[in-house]
Short mmCIF file of C-alpha atoms in Angstrom, two decimals:
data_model
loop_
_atom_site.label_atom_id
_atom_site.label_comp_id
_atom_site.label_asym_id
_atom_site.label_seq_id
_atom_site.Cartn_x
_atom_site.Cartn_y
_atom_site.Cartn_z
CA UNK A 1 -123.64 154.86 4.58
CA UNK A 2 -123.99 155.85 0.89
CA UNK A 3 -121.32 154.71 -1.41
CA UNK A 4 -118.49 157.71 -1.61
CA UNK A 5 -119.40 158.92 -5.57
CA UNK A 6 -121.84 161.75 -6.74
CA UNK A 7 -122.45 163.71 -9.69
CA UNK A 8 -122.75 167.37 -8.92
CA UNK A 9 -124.55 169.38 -11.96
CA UNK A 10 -124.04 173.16 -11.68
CA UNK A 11 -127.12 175.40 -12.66
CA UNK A 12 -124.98 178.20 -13.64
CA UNK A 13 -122.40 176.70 -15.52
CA UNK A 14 -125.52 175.79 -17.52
CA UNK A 15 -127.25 179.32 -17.68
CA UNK A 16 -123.49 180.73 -18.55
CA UNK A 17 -122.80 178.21 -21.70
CA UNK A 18 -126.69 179.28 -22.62
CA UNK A 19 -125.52 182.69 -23.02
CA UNK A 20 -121.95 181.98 -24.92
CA UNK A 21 -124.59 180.48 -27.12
CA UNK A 22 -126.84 183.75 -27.17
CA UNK A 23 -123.17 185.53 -27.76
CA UNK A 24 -122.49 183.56 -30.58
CA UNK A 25 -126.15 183.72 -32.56
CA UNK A 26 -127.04 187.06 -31.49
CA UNK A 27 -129.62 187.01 -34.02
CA UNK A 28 -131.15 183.37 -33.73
CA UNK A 29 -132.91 182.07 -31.03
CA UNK A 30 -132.15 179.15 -29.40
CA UNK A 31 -133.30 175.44 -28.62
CA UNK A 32 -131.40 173.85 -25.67
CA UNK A 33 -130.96 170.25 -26.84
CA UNK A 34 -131.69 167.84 -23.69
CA UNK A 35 -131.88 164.58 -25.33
CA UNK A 36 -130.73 161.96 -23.99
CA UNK A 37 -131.69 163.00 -20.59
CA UNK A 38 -130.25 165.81 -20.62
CA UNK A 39 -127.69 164.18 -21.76
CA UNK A 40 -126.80 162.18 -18.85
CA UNK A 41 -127.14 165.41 -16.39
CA UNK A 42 -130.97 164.80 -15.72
CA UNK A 43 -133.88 166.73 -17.40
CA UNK A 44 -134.84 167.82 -14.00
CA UNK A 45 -131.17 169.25 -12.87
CA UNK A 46 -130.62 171.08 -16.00
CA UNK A 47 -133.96 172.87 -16.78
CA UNK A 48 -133.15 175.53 -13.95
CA UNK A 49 -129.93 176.67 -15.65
CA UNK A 50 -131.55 176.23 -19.02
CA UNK A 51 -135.15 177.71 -18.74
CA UNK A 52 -133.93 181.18 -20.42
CA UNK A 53 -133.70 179.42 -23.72
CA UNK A 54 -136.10 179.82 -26.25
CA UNK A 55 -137.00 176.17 -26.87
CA UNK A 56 -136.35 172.76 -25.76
CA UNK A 57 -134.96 169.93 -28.60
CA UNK A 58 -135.26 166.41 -27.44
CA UNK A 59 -136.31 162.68 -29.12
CA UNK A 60 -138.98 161.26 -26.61
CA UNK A 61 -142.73 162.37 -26.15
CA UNK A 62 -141.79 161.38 -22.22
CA UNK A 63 -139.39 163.95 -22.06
CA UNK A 64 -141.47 166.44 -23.79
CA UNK A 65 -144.03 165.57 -21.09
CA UNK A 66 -141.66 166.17 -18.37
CA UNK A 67 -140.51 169.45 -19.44
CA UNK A 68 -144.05 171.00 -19.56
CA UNK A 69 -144.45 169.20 -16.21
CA UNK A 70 -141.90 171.62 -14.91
CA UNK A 71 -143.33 174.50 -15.83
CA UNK A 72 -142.29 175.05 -19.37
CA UNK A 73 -145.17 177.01 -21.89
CA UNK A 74 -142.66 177.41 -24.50
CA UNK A 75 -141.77 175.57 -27.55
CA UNK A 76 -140.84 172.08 -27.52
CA UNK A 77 -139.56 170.73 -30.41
CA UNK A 78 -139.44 166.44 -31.56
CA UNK A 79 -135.77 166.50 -32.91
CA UNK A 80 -136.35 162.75 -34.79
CA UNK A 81 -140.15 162.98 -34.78
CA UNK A 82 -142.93 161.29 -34.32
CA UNK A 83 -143.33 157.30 -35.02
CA UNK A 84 -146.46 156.43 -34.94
CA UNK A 85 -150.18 157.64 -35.69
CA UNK A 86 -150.94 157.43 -31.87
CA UNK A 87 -148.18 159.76 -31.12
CA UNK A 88 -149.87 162.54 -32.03
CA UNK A 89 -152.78 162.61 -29.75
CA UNK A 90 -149.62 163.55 -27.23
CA UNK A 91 -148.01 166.49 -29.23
CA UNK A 92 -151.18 167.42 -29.83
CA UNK A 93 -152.47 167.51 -26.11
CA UNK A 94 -149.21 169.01 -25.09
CA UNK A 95 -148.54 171.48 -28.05
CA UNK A 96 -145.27 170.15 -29.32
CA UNK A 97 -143.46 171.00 -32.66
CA UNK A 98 -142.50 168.30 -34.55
CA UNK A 99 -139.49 167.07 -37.00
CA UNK A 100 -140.97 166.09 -40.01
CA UNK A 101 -138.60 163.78 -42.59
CA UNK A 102 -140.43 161.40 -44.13
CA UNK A 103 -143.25 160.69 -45.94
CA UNK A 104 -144.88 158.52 -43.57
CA UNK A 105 -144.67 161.40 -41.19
CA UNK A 106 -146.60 163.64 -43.74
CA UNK A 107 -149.26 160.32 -44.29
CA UNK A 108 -150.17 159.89 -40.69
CA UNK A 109 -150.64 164.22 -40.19
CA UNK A 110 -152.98 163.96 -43.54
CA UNK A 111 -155.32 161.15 -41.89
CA UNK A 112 -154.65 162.81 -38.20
CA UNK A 113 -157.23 165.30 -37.09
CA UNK A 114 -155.67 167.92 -34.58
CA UNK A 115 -157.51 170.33 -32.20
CA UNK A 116 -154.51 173.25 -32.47
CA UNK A 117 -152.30 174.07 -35.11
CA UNK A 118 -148.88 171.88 -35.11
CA UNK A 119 -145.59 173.87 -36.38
CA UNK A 120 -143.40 171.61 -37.96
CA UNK A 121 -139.64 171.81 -38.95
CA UNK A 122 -139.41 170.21 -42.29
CA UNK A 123 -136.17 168.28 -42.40
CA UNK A 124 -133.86 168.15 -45.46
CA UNK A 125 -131.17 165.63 -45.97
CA UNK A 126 -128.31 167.60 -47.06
CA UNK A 127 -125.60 164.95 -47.13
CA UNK A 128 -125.82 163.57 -43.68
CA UNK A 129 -127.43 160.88 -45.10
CA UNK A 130 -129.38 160.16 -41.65
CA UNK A 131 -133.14 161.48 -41.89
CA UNK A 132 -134.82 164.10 -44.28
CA UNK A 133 -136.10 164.71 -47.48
CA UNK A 134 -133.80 164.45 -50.30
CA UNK A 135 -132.78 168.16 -51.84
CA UNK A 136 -134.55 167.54 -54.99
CA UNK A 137 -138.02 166.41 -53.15
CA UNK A 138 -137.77 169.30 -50.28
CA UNK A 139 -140.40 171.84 -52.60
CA UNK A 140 -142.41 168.77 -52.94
CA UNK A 141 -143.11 167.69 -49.21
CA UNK A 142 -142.99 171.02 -48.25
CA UNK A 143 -146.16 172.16 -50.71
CA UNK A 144 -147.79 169.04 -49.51
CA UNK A 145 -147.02 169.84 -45.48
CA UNK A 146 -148.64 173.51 -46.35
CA UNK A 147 -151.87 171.49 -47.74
CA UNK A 148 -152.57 169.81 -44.26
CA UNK A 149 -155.04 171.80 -42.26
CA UNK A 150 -153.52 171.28 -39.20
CA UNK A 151 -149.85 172.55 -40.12
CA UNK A 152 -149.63 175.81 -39.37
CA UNK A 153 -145.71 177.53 -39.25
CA UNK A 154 -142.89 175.48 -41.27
CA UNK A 155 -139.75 175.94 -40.45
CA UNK A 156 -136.76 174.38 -42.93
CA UNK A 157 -134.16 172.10 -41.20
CA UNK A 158 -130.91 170.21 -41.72
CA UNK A 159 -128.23 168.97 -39.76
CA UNK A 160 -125.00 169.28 -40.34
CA UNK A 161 -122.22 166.18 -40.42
CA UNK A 162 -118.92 168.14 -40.67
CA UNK A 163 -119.39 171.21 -38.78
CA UNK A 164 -116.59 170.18 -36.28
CA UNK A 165 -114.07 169.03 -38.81
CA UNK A 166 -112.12 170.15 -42.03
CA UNK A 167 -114.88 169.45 -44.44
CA UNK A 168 -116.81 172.26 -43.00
CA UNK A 169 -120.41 173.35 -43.72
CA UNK A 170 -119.79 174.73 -47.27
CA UNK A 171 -121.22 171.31 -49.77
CA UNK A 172 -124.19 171.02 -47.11
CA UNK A 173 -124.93 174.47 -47.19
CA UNK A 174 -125.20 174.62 -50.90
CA UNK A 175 -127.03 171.36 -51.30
CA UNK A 176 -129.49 172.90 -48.44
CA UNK A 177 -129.95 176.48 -50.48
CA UNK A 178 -130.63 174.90 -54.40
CA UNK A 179 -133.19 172.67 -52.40
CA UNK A 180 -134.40 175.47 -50.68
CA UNK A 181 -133.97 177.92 -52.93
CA UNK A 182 -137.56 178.83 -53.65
CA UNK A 183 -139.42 177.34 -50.49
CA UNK A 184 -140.65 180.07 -48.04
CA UNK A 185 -139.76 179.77 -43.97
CA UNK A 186 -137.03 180.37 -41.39
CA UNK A 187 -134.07 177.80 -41.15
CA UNK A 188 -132.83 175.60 -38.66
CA UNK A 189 -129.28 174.42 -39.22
CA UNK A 190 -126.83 174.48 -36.46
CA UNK A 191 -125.66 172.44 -33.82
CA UNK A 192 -123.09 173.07 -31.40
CA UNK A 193 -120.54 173.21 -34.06
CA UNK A 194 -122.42 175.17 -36.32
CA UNK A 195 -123.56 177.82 -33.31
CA UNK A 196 -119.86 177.88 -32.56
CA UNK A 197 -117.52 178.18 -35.52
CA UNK A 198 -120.13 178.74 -38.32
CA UNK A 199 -121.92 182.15 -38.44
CA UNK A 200 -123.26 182.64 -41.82
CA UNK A 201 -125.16 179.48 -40.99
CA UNK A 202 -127.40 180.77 -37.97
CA UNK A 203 -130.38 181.15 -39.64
CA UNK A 204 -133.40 182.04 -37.47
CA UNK A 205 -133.14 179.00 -35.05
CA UNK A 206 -129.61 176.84 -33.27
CA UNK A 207 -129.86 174.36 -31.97
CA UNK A 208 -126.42 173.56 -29.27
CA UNK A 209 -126.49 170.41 -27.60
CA UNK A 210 -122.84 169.66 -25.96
CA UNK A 211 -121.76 172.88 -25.36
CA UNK A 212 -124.29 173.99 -23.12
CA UNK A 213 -122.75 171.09 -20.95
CA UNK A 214 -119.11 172.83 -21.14
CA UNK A 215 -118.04 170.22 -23.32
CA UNK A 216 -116.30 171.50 -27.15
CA UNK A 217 -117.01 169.92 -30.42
CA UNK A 218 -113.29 169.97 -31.14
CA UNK A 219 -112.62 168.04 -28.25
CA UNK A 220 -109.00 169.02 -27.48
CA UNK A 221 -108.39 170.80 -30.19
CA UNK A 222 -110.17 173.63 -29.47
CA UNK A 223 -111.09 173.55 -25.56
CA UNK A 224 -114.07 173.68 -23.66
CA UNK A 225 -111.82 176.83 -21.63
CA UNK A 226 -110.95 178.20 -24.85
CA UNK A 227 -114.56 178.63 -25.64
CA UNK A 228 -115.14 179.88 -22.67
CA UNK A 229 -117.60 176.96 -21.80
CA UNK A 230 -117.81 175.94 -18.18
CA UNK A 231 -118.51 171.95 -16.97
CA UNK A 232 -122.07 171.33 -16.42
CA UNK A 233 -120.86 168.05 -14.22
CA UNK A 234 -118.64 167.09 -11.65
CA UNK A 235 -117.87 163.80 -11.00
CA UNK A 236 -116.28 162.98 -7.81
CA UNK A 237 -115.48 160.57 -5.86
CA UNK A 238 -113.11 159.03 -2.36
CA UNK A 239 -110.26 156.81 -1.62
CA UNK A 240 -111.57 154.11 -0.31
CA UNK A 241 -108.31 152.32 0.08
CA UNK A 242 -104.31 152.79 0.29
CA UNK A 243 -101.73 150.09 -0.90
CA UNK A 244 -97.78 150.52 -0.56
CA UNK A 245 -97.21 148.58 -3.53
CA UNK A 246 -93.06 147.50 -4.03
CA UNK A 247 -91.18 148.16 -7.23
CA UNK A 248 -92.24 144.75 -9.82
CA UNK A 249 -95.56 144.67 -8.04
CA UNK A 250 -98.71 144.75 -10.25
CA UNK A 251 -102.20 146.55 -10.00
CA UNK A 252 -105.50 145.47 -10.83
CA UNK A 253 -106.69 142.77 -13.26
CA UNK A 254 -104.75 141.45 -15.55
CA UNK A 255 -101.59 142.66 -14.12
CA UNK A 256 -101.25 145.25 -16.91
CA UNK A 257 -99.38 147.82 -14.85
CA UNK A 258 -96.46 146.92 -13.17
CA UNK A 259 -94.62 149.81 -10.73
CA UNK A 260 -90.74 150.51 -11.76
CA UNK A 261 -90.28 151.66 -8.11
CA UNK A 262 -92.27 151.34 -5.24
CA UNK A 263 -95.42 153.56 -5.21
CA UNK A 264 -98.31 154.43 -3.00
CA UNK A 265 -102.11 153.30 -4.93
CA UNK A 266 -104.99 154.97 -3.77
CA UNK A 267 -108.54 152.95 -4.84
CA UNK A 268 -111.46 154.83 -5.98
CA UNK A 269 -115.12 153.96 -5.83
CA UNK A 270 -115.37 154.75 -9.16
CA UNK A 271 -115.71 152.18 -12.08
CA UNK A 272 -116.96 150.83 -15.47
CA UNK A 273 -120.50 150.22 -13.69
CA UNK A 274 -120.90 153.81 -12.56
CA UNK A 275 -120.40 154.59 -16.12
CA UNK A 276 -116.34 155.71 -15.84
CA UNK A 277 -114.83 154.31 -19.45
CA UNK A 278 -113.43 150.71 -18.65
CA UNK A 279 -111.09 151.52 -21.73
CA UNK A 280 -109.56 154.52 -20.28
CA UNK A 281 -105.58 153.46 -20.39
CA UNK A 282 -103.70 153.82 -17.46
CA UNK A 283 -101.96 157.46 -17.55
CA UNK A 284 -105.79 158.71 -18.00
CA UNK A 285 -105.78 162.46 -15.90
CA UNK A 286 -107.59 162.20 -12.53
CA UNK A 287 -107.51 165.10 -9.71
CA UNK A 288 -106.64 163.76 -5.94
CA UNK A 289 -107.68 166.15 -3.37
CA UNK A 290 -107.50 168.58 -6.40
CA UNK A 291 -104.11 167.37 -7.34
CA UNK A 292 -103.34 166.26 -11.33
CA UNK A 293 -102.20 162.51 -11.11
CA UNK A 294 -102.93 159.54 -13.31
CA UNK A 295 -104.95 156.06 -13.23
CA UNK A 296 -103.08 153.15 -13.26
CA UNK A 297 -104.09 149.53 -14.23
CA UNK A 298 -107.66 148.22 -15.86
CA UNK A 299 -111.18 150.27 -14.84
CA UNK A 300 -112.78 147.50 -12.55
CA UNK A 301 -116.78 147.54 -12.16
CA UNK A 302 -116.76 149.13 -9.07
CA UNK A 303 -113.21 150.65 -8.68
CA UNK A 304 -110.32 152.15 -10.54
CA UNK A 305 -106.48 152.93 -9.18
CA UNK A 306 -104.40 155.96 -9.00
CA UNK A 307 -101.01 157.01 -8.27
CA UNK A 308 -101.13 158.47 -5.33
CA UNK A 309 -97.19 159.79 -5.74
CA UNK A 310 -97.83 163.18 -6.75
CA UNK A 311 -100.39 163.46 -3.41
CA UNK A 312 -98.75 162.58 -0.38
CA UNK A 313 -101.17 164.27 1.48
CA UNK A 314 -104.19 161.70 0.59
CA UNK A 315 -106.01 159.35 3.02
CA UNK A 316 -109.00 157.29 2.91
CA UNK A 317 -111.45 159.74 2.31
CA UNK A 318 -109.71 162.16 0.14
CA UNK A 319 -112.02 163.57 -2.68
CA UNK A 320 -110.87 161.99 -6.01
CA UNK A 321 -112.62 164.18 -9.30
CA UNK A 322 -113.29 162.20 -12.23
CA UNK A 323 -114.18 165.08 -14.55
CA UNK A 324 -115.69 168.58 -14.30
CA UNK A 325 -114.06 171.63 -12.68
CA UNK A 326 -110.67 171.29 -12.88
CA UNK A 327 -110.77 168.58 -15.22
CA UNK A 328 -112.11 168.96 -18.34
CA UNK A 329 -114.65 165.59 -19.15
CA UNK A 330 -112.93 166.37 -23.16
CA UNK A 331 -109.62 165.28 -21.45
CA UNK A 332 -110.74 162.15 -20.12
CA UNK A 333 -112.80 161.23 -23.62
CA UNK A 334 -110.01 161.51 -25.42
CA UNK A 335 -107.46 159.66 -23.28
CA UNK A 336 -110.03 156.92 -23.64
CA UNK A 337 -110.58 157.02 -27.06
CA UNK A 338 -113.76 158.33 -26.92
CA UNK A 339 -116.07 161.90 -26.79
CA UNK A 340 -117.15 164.06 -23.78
CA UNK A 341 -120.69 163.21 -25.16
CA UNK A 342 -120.57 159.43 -24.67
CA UNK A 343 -119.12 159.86 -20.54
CA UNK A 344 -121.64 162.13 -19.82
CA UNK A 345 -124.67 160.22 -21.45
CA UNK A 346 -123.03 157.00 -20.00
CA UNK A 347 -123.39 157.93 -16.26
CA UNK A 348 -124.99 155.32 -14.12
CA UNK A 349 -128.18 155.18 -12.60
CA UNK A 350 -126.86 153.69 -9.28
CA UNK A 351 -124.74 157.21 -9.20
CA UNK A 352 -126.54 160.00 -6.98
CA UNK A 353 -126.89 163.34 -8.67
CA UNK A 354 -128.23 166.29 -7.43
CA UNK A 355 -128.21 170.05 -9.17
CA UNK A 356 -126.65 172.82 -7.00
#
C-alpha cells in the first residue's frame, strides 16, 4: 500500500490564474515563470494549464529542453542566463531567448558562432542589486549586443525588488527610464507583483511567477481569494492514528504541547521530510475531513499532530488537507514564518503528484 499523502495539481486553477494575469496586462503578453520546477508543482503537471501563455521563463537549459519536449514551439526565455560558452550550442539547437547581464555573457556571444538568430533580453540593474547592467552602462552593452551578428530582437529588462511592499516601483522605475531613456526595444519589468498592483509598469512583456500558482505576493495581506487566484496544489493527506490523550499529557517531541483538558490527537502522514515546514508552531490551520482545526506539538519527519476536537467525526483514514482548496498555502507560510513560495518549491520527491 502507498503511503496515505499526495499532491493534487489542478490544470484549471492554472489556466484560470493565467487569465487573471491576461486581465490584468491586457496589453502585454505573458511569460509563465516555471522555475524551479514549476515551482514545486512539476513542469510536466503545469504545462497543460499553462500552454495558452505566450512564453515560458525558467533558469535551467534542462527545463528549457523539457518544455519543447512537450510540445512547446513558442518562446522560451533563460531568466538568469547562460553560464558557460558550451551552453549555447543548446539555446542555439533549441531556439531559446536568453537573459543577458553581464559582460561575460556579451564575450562568450561575440566568440560564439550561431546557426539562427538569438533574441536576447538585456538586463538592467535598477536597484535590485542582483544581476544586470548598471543604469549608466545599459546604452553601452546594449550598442555592443546590437553589433553581434547573431543577436537579432533586444528586449530591455529589470526586475523589480519592492513591487510587493511600501517602497513600490517608483525609484526603480526612474533609475530603469534615465538608463533607458534613449535605447530602442520593448520592456520587460514585472513580476507577479508588478502584473498585479503595478500597471503603468506592463510594458510589452510580464512576467508572473507565484500567482499563476494561486498564491499572492502580499501574502495575507492581500489574499490569494481576494485576487481572485485559485490554488494550483492540494496537499492532502490521512489519519493514520488516534490517541485519547488526558488533560497534563504531552504530544510529540520535546513535549512542547501539553493538553489543558483531555483531547482526542489525530496523526498525519505528513512531515518535515515530505517537505511540510518543521517550524510551523502548533496552532498552524489544517482542514480534517474538510473541517478548520489546528496542529499541535513539533512537525516530526514523517508525521505531524492535530486536534482532532473540533472533528468528532474523524477515523483512521479521514482526509487531512495540508494546503490548497480550502486552505490557502499563504496561511500556512505565514503561520510558519515563511512564504507560499518556499512550501510549494519545498515539496518532497518521495510525495506522489499527479495533475488532474
Amino acid at each position: 500500500m502507498p503511503r496515505p499523502i499526495k499532491a493534487s495539481i489542478h490544470t484549471a486553477a492554472l489556466a484560470h490564474n493565467l487569465d487573471v494575469a491576461r486581465r490584468r496586462a491586457p496589453n502585454a503578453k505573458v511569460w509563465a515563470v516555471i522555475k524551479a520546477n514549476a515551482y514545486g508543482h512539476g513542469i510536466e503537471n503545469a504545462y497543460p494549464g499553462l500552454r495558452d501563455a505566450d512564453g515560458f521563463g525558467l533558469l535551467d537549459l534542462d527545463e528549457a529542453v523539457r518544455v519543447r519536449e512537450l510540445g512547446w514551439a513558442g518562446p522560451i526565455l533563460l531568466l538568469e542566463g547562460f553560464f558557460k560558452p558550451e551552453d549555447l550550442a543548446i539555446v542555439d539547437k533549441y531556439g531559446l531567448t536568453t537573459t543577458v547581464h553581464s559582460d561575460d555573457q556579451l564575450r562568450m556571444l561575440e566568440t560564439t558562432r550561431l546557426t539562427k538568430p538569438l533574441n536576447i533580453q538585456l538586463k538592467m540593474n535598477s536597484g535590485m542589486n542582483r544581476l544586470g547592467f548598471a543604469p549608466e552602462r545599459f546604452r553601452t552593452a546594449w550598442e555592443r549586443a546590437r553589433a553581434i551578428a547573431g543577436v537579432s530582437q533586444i528586449v530591455l529588462m529589470t526586475h523589480f525588488s519592492d513591487a510587493d511592499g511600501e517602497r513600490g516601483i517608483q525609484y526603480q522605475m526612474e533609475t530603469f527610464e534615465r538608463g533607458a531613456s534613449d535605447v530602442p526595444g520593448e520592456r520587460s519589468l514585472c513580476n507577479s507583483a508588478g502584473t498585479l498592483f503595478h500597471s503603468g509598469a506592463h510594458g510589452a512583456w510580464v512576467r508572473p511567477g507565484i500567482m499563476l500558482y494561486g498564491s499572492s505576493p502580499k501574502g495575507l495581506e492581500v489574499t490569494a481569494a481576494e485576487l481572485d487566484l485559485q490554488p494550483a496544489m492540494t496537499l492532502e493527506a490521512e489519519l493514520i492514528g488516534i490517541q485519547d490523550v488526558p488533560a497534563g499529557g504531552s504530544v510529540g517531541y520535546g513535549s512542547t504541547f501539553v493538553t489543558d483538558t483531555p483531547m482526542r490527537v489525530g496523526t498525519v502522514a505528513c512531515g518535515y521530510a515530505d517537505g511540510y515546514p518543521r517550524v510551523a508552531p502548533s496552532g498552524t490551520p489544517i482542514l480534517v475531513d474538510g473541517v478548520r482545526t489546528r496542529t499541535i506539538g513539533r512537525v516530526s519527519m514523517d508525521m505531524l499532530s492535530v486536534d482532532l476536537t473540533p472533528v468528532p467525526q474523524a477515523r483512521v483514514g479521514t482526509s487531512v488537507t495540508l494546503w490548497g482548496r480550502g486552505l490557502c498555502i499563504d496561511e500556512v507560510a505565514a503561520s510558519a514564518g515563511t512564504l507560499g513560495y518556499e512550501l510549494m518549491c519545498a515539496l518532497a520527491r518521495r510525495v506522489p503528484v499527479h495533475a488532474i
